[in-house]
Tab-separated table of C-alpha atoms in Angstrom:
chain	number	residue	atom	x	y	z
A	937	MET	CA	-33.703	47.768	27.773
A	938	ARG	CA	-36.292	49.598	25.446
A	939	SER	CA	-40.176	47.157	25.738
A	940	GLU	CA	-41.195	44.985	23.335
A	941	GLU	CA	-43.394	47.586	22.060
A	942	GLU	CA	-41.084	50.763	21.081
A	943	VAL	CA	-38.851	48.459	19.374
A	944	GLY	CA	-41.492	46.780	17.448
A	945	ARG	CA	-42.587	50.170	16.492
A	946	ALA	CA	-38.831	51.512	15.711
A	947	ILE	CA	-38.404	48.107	13.433
A	948	ARG	CA	-41.980	48.716	11.738
A	949	GLN	CA	-41.205	52.318	11.095
A	950	TYR	CA	-37.684	52.055	10.356
A	951	ALA	CA	-36.777	48.561	8.482
A	952	ASP	CA	-36.998	49.950	5.032
A	953	MET	CA	-34.360	52.492	5.707
A	954	VAL	CA	-32.444	50.887	7.547
A	955	ARG	CA	-32.698	48.758	4.879
A	956	ARG	CA	-31.688	51.376	2.095
A	957	ILE	CA	-28.404	52.458	3.798
A	958	CYS	CA	-26.826	48.576	3.976
A	959	LEU	CA	-27.514	49.016	0.767
A	960	LEU	CA	-25.948	51.505	-0.294
A	961	HIS	CA	-22.754	50.342	1.789
A	962	LEU	CA	-22.890	46.686	1.562
A	963	LYS	CA	-23.432	43.987	-1.311
A	964	ASN	CA	-23.510	40.938	0.108
A	965	GLU	CA	-27.081	39.708	2.329
A	966	ALA	CA	-25.077	38.279	5.098
A	967	ASP	CA	-23.658	41.130	6.180
A	968	THR	CA	-27.051	43.182	5.684
A	969	GLU	CA	-28.785	40.174	7.680
A	970	ASP	CA	-25.456	41.498	10.347
A	971	ILE	CA	-25.882	45.177	10.267
A	972	PHE	CA	-29.691	45.126	10.502
A	973	GLN	CA	-30.304	43.093	13.805
A	974	THR	CA	-26.998	45.004	15.384
A	975	VAL	CA	-28.858	48.107	14.699
A	976	PHE	CA	-32.074	47.814	16.138
A	977	LEU	CA	-30.494	45.153	18.549
A	978	LYS	CA	-28.501	48.295	19.545
A	979	TYR	CA	-31.406	50.658	19.550
A	980	ALA	CA	-32.974	47.912	22.047
A	981	LEU	CA	-29.832	48.320	24.632
A	982	SER	CA	-29.734	51.840	24.544
A	983	PRO	CA	-30.248	54.137	26.947
A	984	ILE	CA	-30.541	57.308	25.010
A	985	VAL	CA	-34.436	59.095	25.637
A	986	PHE	CA	-35.042	60.416	22.979
A	987	GLU	CA	-35.888	64.363	22.381
A	988	SER	CA	-38.266	63.402	18.963
A	989	PRO	CA	-39.051	61.118	16.556
A	990	GLU	CA	-36.155	63.709	14.543
A	991	HIS	CA	-34.080	62.756	16.794
A	992	GLU	CA	-34.420	59.267	16.918
A	993	LYS	CA	-34.056	58.375	13.138
A	994	ALA	CA	-30.878	60.556	13.003
A	995	TRP	CA	-29.657	58.296	16.006
A	996	LEU	CA	-30.868	55.132	13.835
A	997	ILE	CA	-29.171	56.521	10.719
A	998	ARG	CA	-25.545	57.221	12.243
A	999	VAL	CA	-25.639	53.973	13.879
A	1000	THR	CA	-26.664	52.571	10.559
A	1001	ILE	CA	-24.002	54.128	8.582
A	1002	ASN	CA	-21.334	53.564	11.354
A	1003	GLY	CA	-22.057	49.882	11.433
A	1004	CYS	CA	-21.364	49.127	7.915
A	1005	ARG	CA	-18.256	51.627	8.032
A	1006	ASP	CA	-17.343	49.466	10.702
A	1007	LEU	CA	-17.696	45.825	9.000
A	1008	LEU	CA	-15.914	46.813	6.122
A	1009	ARG	CA	-12.877	47.665	7.262
A	1010	HIS	CA	-12.813	43.944	7.809
A	1011	TRP	CA	-10.725	42.798	5.227
A	1012	PHE	CA	-12.593	39.264	5.814
A	1013	ARG	CA	-15.497	40.366	5.782
A	1014	ASN	CA	-15.363	41.452	2.021
A	1015	ARG	CA	-16.966	38.913	-0.170
A	1016	THR	CA	-18.975	40.911	-2.222
A	1017	VAL	CA	-21.984	40.042	-5.323
A	1018	PRO	CA	-22.409	42.421	-8.321
A	1019	LEU	CA	-24.233	45.129	-8.184
A	1020	GLU	CA	-27.360	44.210	-10.271
A	1021	GLN	CA	-27.581	41.301	-7.764
A	1022	ALA	CA	-27.194	43.538	-4.755
A	1023	VAL	CA	-30.428	45.461	-6.095
A	1024	THR	CA	-32.624	42.115	-7.304
A	1025	GLN	CA	-31.827	40.780	-3.524
A	1026	ALA	CA	-32.887	44.429	-1.824
A	1027	GLY	CA	-36.304	43.427	-4.046
A	1028	VAL	CA	-35.878	45.465	-7.121
A	1029	GLU	CA	-37.423	44.478	-9.657
A	1030	ASP	CA	-38.622	47.305	-12.053
A	1031	GLU	CA	-36.124	47.889	-14.466
A	1032	GLN	CA	-36.034	51.621	-14.696
A	1033	ARG	CA	-35.607	51.674	-11.308
A	1034	SER	CA	-33.097	49.189	-11.155
A	1035	GLN	CA	-30.712	50.876	-13.782
A	1036	VAL	CA	-30.815	54.404	-11.507
A	1037	LEU	CA	-30.093	52.821	-8.158
A	1038	GLU	CA	-27.117	51.209	-9.415
A	1039	ALA	CA	-26.212	54.380	-10.675
A	1040	VAL	CA	-26.030	55.492	-7.634
A	1041	LEU	CA	-24.177	52.127	-6.231
A	1042	ARG	CA	-21.847	52.652	-9.143
A	1043	LEU	CA	-20.717	56.133	-7.314
A	1044	PRO	CA	-18.352	57.086	-4.418
A	1045	ARG	CA	-19.748	56.119	-0.886
A	1046	GLU	CA	-19.831	59.250	0.249
A	1047	TYR	CA	-21.885	60.825	-2.772
A	1048	ARG	CA	-24.628	57.865	-2.723
A	1049	ARG	CA	-24.622	58.570	0.932
A	1050	VAL	CA	-25.575	62.565	0.238
A	1051	VAL	CA	-27.877	61.401	-2.772
A	1052	TYR	CA	-30.501	59.045	-0.146
A	1053	LEU	CA	-29.775	61.364	2.773
A	1054	HIS	CA	-30.866	64.620	0.346
A	1055	TYR	CA	-32.901	63.433	-2.220
A	1056	TYR	CA	-34.997	60.028	-0.801
A	1057	GLU	CA	-35.176	61.052	2.837
A	1058	GLY	CA	-35.283	64.875	2.455
A	1059	TYR	CA	-32.390	66.466	4.659
A	1060	THR	CA	-31.306	69.740	4.063
A	1061	ALA	CA	-27.800	69.835	3.130
A	1062	PRO	CA	-26.636	71.539	6.658
A	1063	GLN	CA	-28.778	68.438	7.865
A	1064	VAL	CA	-26.586	66.666	5.953
A	1065	ALA	CA	-23.467	67.523	6.945
A	1066	GLY	CA	-24.767	67.600	10.339
A	1067	LEU	CA	-25.284	63.310	10.512
A	1068	LEU	CA	-22.729	62.690	8.033
A	1069	GLY	CA	-20.133	64.779	10.720
A	1070	LYS	CA	-19.635	66.664	7.072
A	1071	ASN	CA	-18.566	70.552	6.591
A	1072	ILE	CA	-21.779	72.110	4.383
A	1073	ASN	CA	-19.546	72.923	1.928
A	1074	THR	CA	-18.551	69.549	1.059
A	1075	VAL	CA	-22.208	68.781	1.340
A	1076	TYR	CA	-22.993	71.021	-1.252
A	1077	THR	CA	-20.291	69.525	-3.746
A	1078	LEU	CA	-20.871	66.165	-3.074
A	1079	LEU	CA	-24.126	66.828	-4.260
A	1080	ALA	CA	-23.372	68.467	-6.673
A	1081	ARG	CA	-20.892	66.189	-8.222
A	1082	ALA	CA	-22.801	63.325	-7.436
A	1083	ARG	CA	-25.929	65.249	-9.750
A	1084	GLN	CA	-23.776	65.840	-12.239
A	1085	ARG	CA	-22.541	61.882	-12.192
A	1086	LEU	CA	-25.827	60.591	-12.830
A	1087	LYS	CA	-26.760	62.947	-15.420
A	1088	GLU	CA	-24.222	61.644	-17.324
A	1089	GLU	CA	-24.699	57.969	-16.337
A	1090	LEU	CA	-28.113	57.918	-16.709
A	1091	GLY	CA	-28.678	60.655	-19.589
A	1092	GLY	CA	-31.153	62.607	-20.804
A	1093	ASP	CA	-32.671	66.360	-19.067
A	1094	ARG	CA	-33.741	64.860	-15.746
A	1095	ASP	CA	-33.492	67.858	-13.365
A	1096	GLY	CA	-36.027	69.640	-11.712
A	1097	THR	CA	-38.655	67.024	-9.174
B	757	MET	CA	-33.731	62.657	-11.818
B	758	GLU	CA	-34.818	64.094	-8.167
B	759	ARG	CA	-38.035	61.846	-8.736
B	760	GLU	CA	-36.433	59.301	-10.038
B	761	ILE	CA	-34.199	58.484	-7.034
B	762	ARG	CA	-36.994	58.523	-5.060
B	763	ARG	CA	-38.726	56.321	-6.993
B	764	ALA	CA	-36.112	53.426	-7.037
B	765	PHE	CA	-35.071	53.707	-3.147
B	766	GLN	CA	-38.697	53.780	-2.797
B	767	ALA	CA	-38.913	50.308	-4.137
B	768	VAL	CA	-36.462	48.696	-1.305
B	769	ARG	CA	-37.963	47.656	1.137
B	770	ALA	CA	-36.768	45.149	4.357
B	771	GLU	CA	-37.939	41.897	4.106
B	772	GLU	CA	-40.268	40.116	5.916
B	773	ALA	CA	-38.597	37.607	7.658
B	774	LEU	CA	-35.287	40.149	8.011
B	775	LYS	CA	-37.527	41.867	10.266
B	776	GLU	CA	-38.276	38.516	11.879
B	777	ARG	CA	-35.246	37.708	12.833
B	778	ALA	CA	-34.178	41.395	13.643
B	779	TRP	CA	-36.863	40.773	16.469
B	780	GLU	CA	-36.071	37.518	17.191
B	781	ARG	CA	-32.180	38.644	17.759
B	782	VAL	CA	-33.322	41.515	20.386
B	783	GLN	CA	-35.501	38.636	21.789
B	784	ARG	CA	-33.099	36.865	22.684
B	785	ALA	CA	-31.257	39.573	24.506
B	786	ARG	CA	-33.755	40.073	26.403
B	787	ARG	CA	-34.376	36.979	27.346
B	788	LYS	CA	-30.918	36.320	28.195
B	789	ARG	CA	-30.712	39.626	30.447
B	790	ALA	CA	-33.451	38.144	32.631
B	791	THR	CA	-31.971	34.866	33.004
B	792	GLY	CA	-28.283	36.242	33.052
B	793	ARG	CA	-26.504	36.562	36.667
B	794	SER	CA	-23.537	38.665	36.715
B	795	ARG	CA	-19.728	36.594	36.570
B	796	LEU	CA	-20.194	37.249	40.488
B	797	THR	CA	-23.513	35.877	41.157
B	798	ARG	CA	-22.143	32.343	38.303
B	799	LEU	CA	-19.404	32.147	40.472
B	800	ALA	CA	-21.211	32.204	43.813
B	801	ALA	CA	-23.537	29.301	41.922
B	802	VAL	CA	-20.234	27.666	41.347
B	803	GLY	CA	-19.035	27.902	44.718
B	804	CYS	CA	-22.556	26.714	46.006
B	805	CYS	CA	-22.288	24.005	43.841
B	806	CYS	CA	-18.605	23.091	45.374
B	807	LEU	CA	-20.244	23.052	48.634
B	808	VAL	CA	-22.817	20.045	47.219
B	809	LEU	CA	-20.025	18.621	45.883
B	810	LEU	CA	-18.094	18.381	48.935
B	811	ALA	CA	-21.105	17.374	50.878
B	812	GLY	CA	-21.341	14.625	48.742
B	813	GLY	CA	-23.334	15.862	46.285
B	814	TRP	CA	-21.711	15.163	43.150
B	815	GLY	CA	-23.190	12.555	41.920
B	816	ILE	CA	-26.414	14.534	42.015
B	817	TYR	CA	-24.921	16.933	40.233
B	818	VAL	CA	-23.584	15.222	37.349
B	819	THR	CA	-26.372	13.151	36.775
B	820	PRO	CA	-28.073	14.409	33.371
B	821	THR	CA	-31.908	14.528	33.513
B	822	SER	CA	-32.328	15.595	30.249
B	823	ALA	CA	-29.932	16.458	27.364
B	824	ILE	CA	-30.194	18.671	23.917
B	825	SER	CA	-28.405	17.597	20.986
B	826	PHE	CA	-28.060	20.533	17.970
B	827	ASP	CA	-27.602	18.359	15.143
B	828	MET	CA	-26.272	20.218	12.938
B	829	ASP	CA	-21.817	20.305	11.415
B	830	PRO	CA	-20.716	19.853	13.657
B	831	SER	CA	-22.965	18.677	15.772
B	832	LEU	CA	-23.298	19.429	19.687
B	833	GLU	CA	-24.884	17.767	22.849
B	834	LEU	CA	-25.541	19.225	25.973
B	835	GLU	CA	-26.353	17.677	29.406
B	836	ILE	CA	-28.610	18.858	32.014
B	837	ASN	CA	-29.148	18.283	35.570
B	838	CYS	CA	-31.670	18.255	37.699
B	839	PHE	CA	-31.009	21.671	39.194
B	840	GLY	CA	-31.312	23.463	34.943
B	841	ARG	CA	-27.352	23.548	34.851
B	842	VAL	CA	-25.217	22.559	32.235
B	843	VAL	CA	-22.980	19.379	33.169
B	844	SER	CA	-21.780	17.697	29.766
B	845	VAL	CA	-20.674	19.819	26.780
B	846	SER	CA	-19.662	17.824	23.714
B	847	GLY	CA	-19.399	16.871	20.856
B	848	TYR	CA	-18.380	13.692	18.302
B	849	ASP	CA	-15.824	14.138	16.553
B	850	GLY	CA	-12.518	16.642	16.378
B	851	GLU	CA	-14.375	19.841	14.929
B	852	GLY	CA	-17.951	18.756	17.741
B	853	GLU	CA	-15.088	19.520	20.381
B	854	ALA	CA	-13.336	22.503	19.471
B	855	LEU	CA	-16.629	24.066	19.358
B	856	ALA	CA	-17.463	22.974	22.514
B	857	GLN	CA	-15.134	23.723	24.350
B	858	GLY	CA	-15.229	27.016	22.806
B	859	LEU	CA	-18.636	27.305	23.679
B	860	GLU	CA	-17.884	28.112	27.843
B	861	VAL	CA	-21.479	27.372	28.383
B	862	LEU	CA	-20.698	24.467	30.868
B	863	HIS	CA	-22.152	24.720	34.715
B	864	LEU	CA	-24.850	27.609	33.377
B	865	GLU	CA	-27.923	27.704	33.259
B	866	TYR	CA	-29.336	25.651	30.239
B	867	ARG	CA	-31.680	28.877	28.966
B	868	ARG	CA	-27.889	30.799	28.881
B	869	ALA	CA	-26.641	28.353	27.156
B	870	VAL	CA	-28.909	26.983	24.915
B	871	ASP	CA	-29.422	31.536	23.962
B	872	GLU	CA	-25.413	31.121	23.466
B	873	ILE	CA	-25.276	28.592	20.963
B	874	LEU	CA	-28.272	30.135	19.027
B	875	ASP	CA	-25.783	33.543	18.602
B	876	SER	CA	-23.292	31.519	18.286
B	877	ASP	CA	-20.995	31.655	14.568
B	878	ALA	CA	-21.161	28.128	14.427
B	879	VAL	CA	-25.265	27.997	14.414
B	880	SER	CA	-25.267	31.494	11.982
B	881	ARG	CA	-22.631	29.789	9.823
B	882	CYS	CA	-24.768	26.337	9.135
B	883	LEU	CA	-28.192	28.376	8.726
B	884	GLU	CA	-26.454	29.951	6.207
B	885	GLU	CA	-24.820	27.019	4.148
B	886	ASP	CA	-26.636	24.471	5.345
B	887	GLY	CA	-30.344	25.829	5.839
B	888	GLN	CA	-30.992	23.439	8.387
B	889	VAL	CA	-30.631	22.920	12.411
B	890	PHE	CA	-32.422	20.613	14.483
B	891	LEU	CA	-32.487	20.639	18.553
B	892	SER	CA	-33.036	17.202	19.290
B	893	VAL	CA	-34.817	17.439	23.299
B	894	VAL	CA	-34.382	13.878	25.265
B	895	GLY	CA	-35.917	13.690	28.945
B	896	ILE	CA	-34.030	11.288	30.678
B	897	SER	CA	-35.727	11.927	33.725
B	898	GLY	CA	-38.286	13.637	35.470
B	899	GLY	CA	-40.775	15.742	33.386
B	900	GLN	CA	-37.232	18.157	32.290
B	901	GLY	CA	-37.894	16.922	28.484
B	902	ALA	CA	-40.762	18.679	28.723
B	903	GLU	CA	-40.066	21.842	30.160
B	904	VAL	CA	-36.339	22.226	28.164
B	905	LEU	CA	-38.431	21.242	25.051
B	906	ASP	CA	-41.268	24.166	25.497
B	907	TYR	CA	-37.987	26.384	26.015
B	908	VAL	CA	-36.056	25.534	23.167
B	909	THR	CA	-39.362	25.180	20.516
B	910	GLU	CA	-40.236	28.908	21.986
B	911	CYS	CA	-36.649	30.734	22.134
B	912	THR	CA	-36.549	29.253	18.154
B	913	ALA	CA	-39.445	30.294	16.790
B	914	GLY	CA	-39.431	32.827	13.632
B	915	MET	CA	-35.619	31.065	12.972
B	916	GLY	CA	-35.911	29.820	10.126
B	917	GLY	CA	-34.838	26.700	9.281
B	918	VAL	CA	-34.391	25.657	13.434
B	919	ARG	CA	-36.563	23.020	13.701
B	920	CYS	CA	-37.381	21.393	17.163
B	921	ARG	CA	-38.112	17.575	18.068
B	922	PRO	CA	-38.475	15.183	21.334
B	923	VAL	CA	-36.510	11.623	21.620
B	924	GLU	CA	-36.870	9.118	23.453
B	925	LYS	CA	-34.459	8.418	25.736
B	926	GLU	CA	-34.257	4.796	24.085
B	927	GLU	CA	-33.990	5.575	21.329
B	928	ALA	CA	-31.336	8.695	21.920
B	929	ALA	CA	-29.285	5.661	24.476
B	930	GLN	CA	-29.247	3.037	21.140
B	931	ALA	CA	-27.468	6.407	18.947
B	932	ARG	CA	-24.580	6.840	22.119
B	933	GLN	CA	-24.423	3.262	21.729
B	934	MET	CA	-23.750	3.721	17.772
B	935	GLY	CA	-21.362	6.490	18.729
B	936	LEU	CA	-23.777	9.076	16.146
B	937	PRO	CA	-25.632	11.991	17.509
B	938	TRP	CA	-29.406	11.703	16.752
B	939	GLY	CA	-29.844	13.775	13.665
B	940	LYS	CA	-27.522	11.593	12.416
B	941	TYR	CA	-28.897	8.532	13.634
B	942	LEU	CA	-32.064	8.839	12.970
B	943	ALA	CA	-30.462	10.210	9.857
B	944	TYR	CA	-29.322	6.358	8.991
B	945	LEU	CA	-31.825	4.508	10.063
B	946	GLU	CA	-34.096	6.057	7.393
B	947	LEU	CA	-31.163	5.402	5.074
B	948	VAL	CA	-31.087	1.832	6.234
B	949	GLU	CA	-35.138	1.509	5.723
B	950	LEU	CA	-34.332	2.814	2.423
B	951	GLY	CA	-32.108	0.271	1.581
B	952	VAL	CA	-29.022	2.143	1.144
B	953	PRO	CA	-25.819	0.751	2.082
B	954	ILE	CA	-25.099	2.568	4.793
B	955	THR	CA	-22.691	1.338	8.035
B	956	PRO	CA	-23.114	3.512	10.835
B	957	GLN	CA	-19.772	4.610	11.168
B	958	GLN	CA	-20.076	5.581	7.266
B	959	ALA	CA	-22.711	7.339	8.343
B	960	GLY	CA	-21.112	8.722	11.148
B	961	GLU	CA	-18.352	10.489	8.957
B	962	LEU	CA	-20.705	12.443	6.629
B	963	SER	CA	-21.771	15.577	7.143
B	964	MET	CA	-25.324	16.456	8.220
B	965	SER	CA	-25.612	18.043	5.085
B	966	GLN	CA	-24.455	15.391	3.107
B	967	LEU	CA	-26.384	12.183	4.921
B	968	ARG	CA	-29.752	14.887	4.033
B	969	ALA	CA	-28.634	15.151	0.592
B	970	LEU	CA	-28.441	10.710	0.267
B	971	LEU	CA	-32.028	10.831	1.935
B	972	THR	CA	-32.976	13.813	-0.698
B	973	GLU	CA	-31.476	11.332	-3.227
B	974	ASN	CA	-33.071	8.349	-2.313
B	975	GLY	CA	-36.502	9.431	-1.895
B	976	GLY	CA	-36.141	10.045	2.005
B	977	GLU	CA	-37.395	12.895	4.158
B	978	GLN	CA	-35.371	13.442	7.423
B	979	GLY	CA	-36.114	16.801	9.294
B	980	ALA	CA	-39.976	16.587	7.928
B	981	GLN	CA	-41.448	15.671	11.404
B	982	GLY	CA	-39.554	18.715	14.323
B	983	HIS	CA	-41.361	21.486	16.415
B	984	HIS	CA	-41.699	25.027	14.668
B	985	GLY	CA	-42.164	27.370	17.379
B	986	GLN	CA	-45.338	29.570	17.179
B	987	GLY	CA	-43.442	32.573	18.203
B	988	ALA	CA	-44.907	36.036	19.325
B	989	GLY	CA	-45.142	37.650	16.037
B	990	GLY	CA	-44.508	40.759	18.675
B	991	TYR	CA	-43.424	43.201	15.936
B	992	ARG	CA	-46.121	42.806	13.720
B	993	GLY	CA	-48.678	44.586	15.981
B	994	GLY	CA	-49.268	47.511	13.792
B	995	LYS	CA	-48.541	49.088	10.127
B	996	SER	CA	-45.367	49.139	8.513
B	997	GLY	CA	-44.225	52.699	8.466
B	998	GLY	CA	-42.550	54.207	5.114
B	999	GLY	CA	-39.269	54.209	6.874
C-alpha cells in the first residue's frame, strides 16, 4: 500500500481533476463522493510503479473515467439532478462559467471527455486517443463536432485561444 | 472558446470535506490491513477459541467487558470481550437484527468490526439521510472502555456527522432495562426532562432522526455533546496542486 505521504500528495495534486471528470459523467453528489473516494483508494492500493508524473496522471484519469462508466451502468444509481444544480454543487458560481460548463455537460458523453482532456488538460488528439482507447481520427472528429455544437450553443465568434 | 472552456473548468474544485473523507477512507483501509487477518488465521483464532471453550473458558470468552452502540437508524450494538473480540452483535428491532446478521463481524477483533461497520452501506446511508451517527462506548469492566473509545474517536476523525461519547455502565444498564439503545434512551430522558409526554415504548418505536426532530422542536440539544476526533489531517501537508 502506498505511503501516507504519497496518497496525501496525490489527493492534493489530483483532487480537482478527479472532481472535474466526475462532473462530466455524474449528476449527483453521492455518486461523485463514491467515485472520488474509490479512485484514491485504488491509487493507494495499486502496486503499479509509475514511470513518470505523466504516467501517474494518465492512470488516474483512466481509473476515474472507468469508475464513472461502471457506476452509470447500474440502473439503480441513476439518480440525477438538473444540470444547473450539478454545476452549482461543483462550486461554480460565476454565471458565465456556469453557462459554458452547462453547455459542455449537455454534449454527448464522448464529446465531453475529449473537450475536457484536450482543452483543459492540454492533451493532444493522439494522447486523448491513447487515454480513451479510441482511433485518432475519431478524436479529431469528436473535437470538431463538439466545437461546432458549442459554437452554436454559446453563440458568437469564440474561436481561438 | 478554448479560453472560456478552460476558465469554466478551472472553477470546478474538489471541496476540502470531499478530500478529507477520501483521505479518511484510505486511512481506514490502511488500518484494516494493519489489523486484519487472513481467513485462515481467523479460522485458527476461532479454533483456538474453541479449545478455550473446551477447557471451560466459555464463560470468560462470552463475558463482555465493553460495548459499542451505533446510534443510528437502525441502531446496532456490539459487545466486546476481554480479548478484544466481538461476542455479540444485536439490533433493537427487525431492521437492526437484519443489519446485525448481514454484517459478519461476530468474533472479529473489535477494531476490524468497527471499520467494517463504518464502511457499510447502513452508515453511509444514515449519514446521507440523517447526517448524524453517534458511537456510544460503555466500559463494563477493566480499562478496556477507554481504549475502545480512543480507537473509535480516532477512526471516525474527519467523518463528518459521526460523534463518539463514553457512557457509564450503570446508565447503559438502565437503557437496557427499558429496552432502548443508548442513543434513544438519552433522547427519551431529555424529552421527559423537557416535559414531552412520551413513554419508553414510544421512544423505541421512533427512529433516531424522529427523536432528534422532536427534541429540536421542544428546544432540546440531544447529541450536542460528544467527542470529535482530532484526526491526523495527513493529506494537508503541502500546497494544493492545480489538478
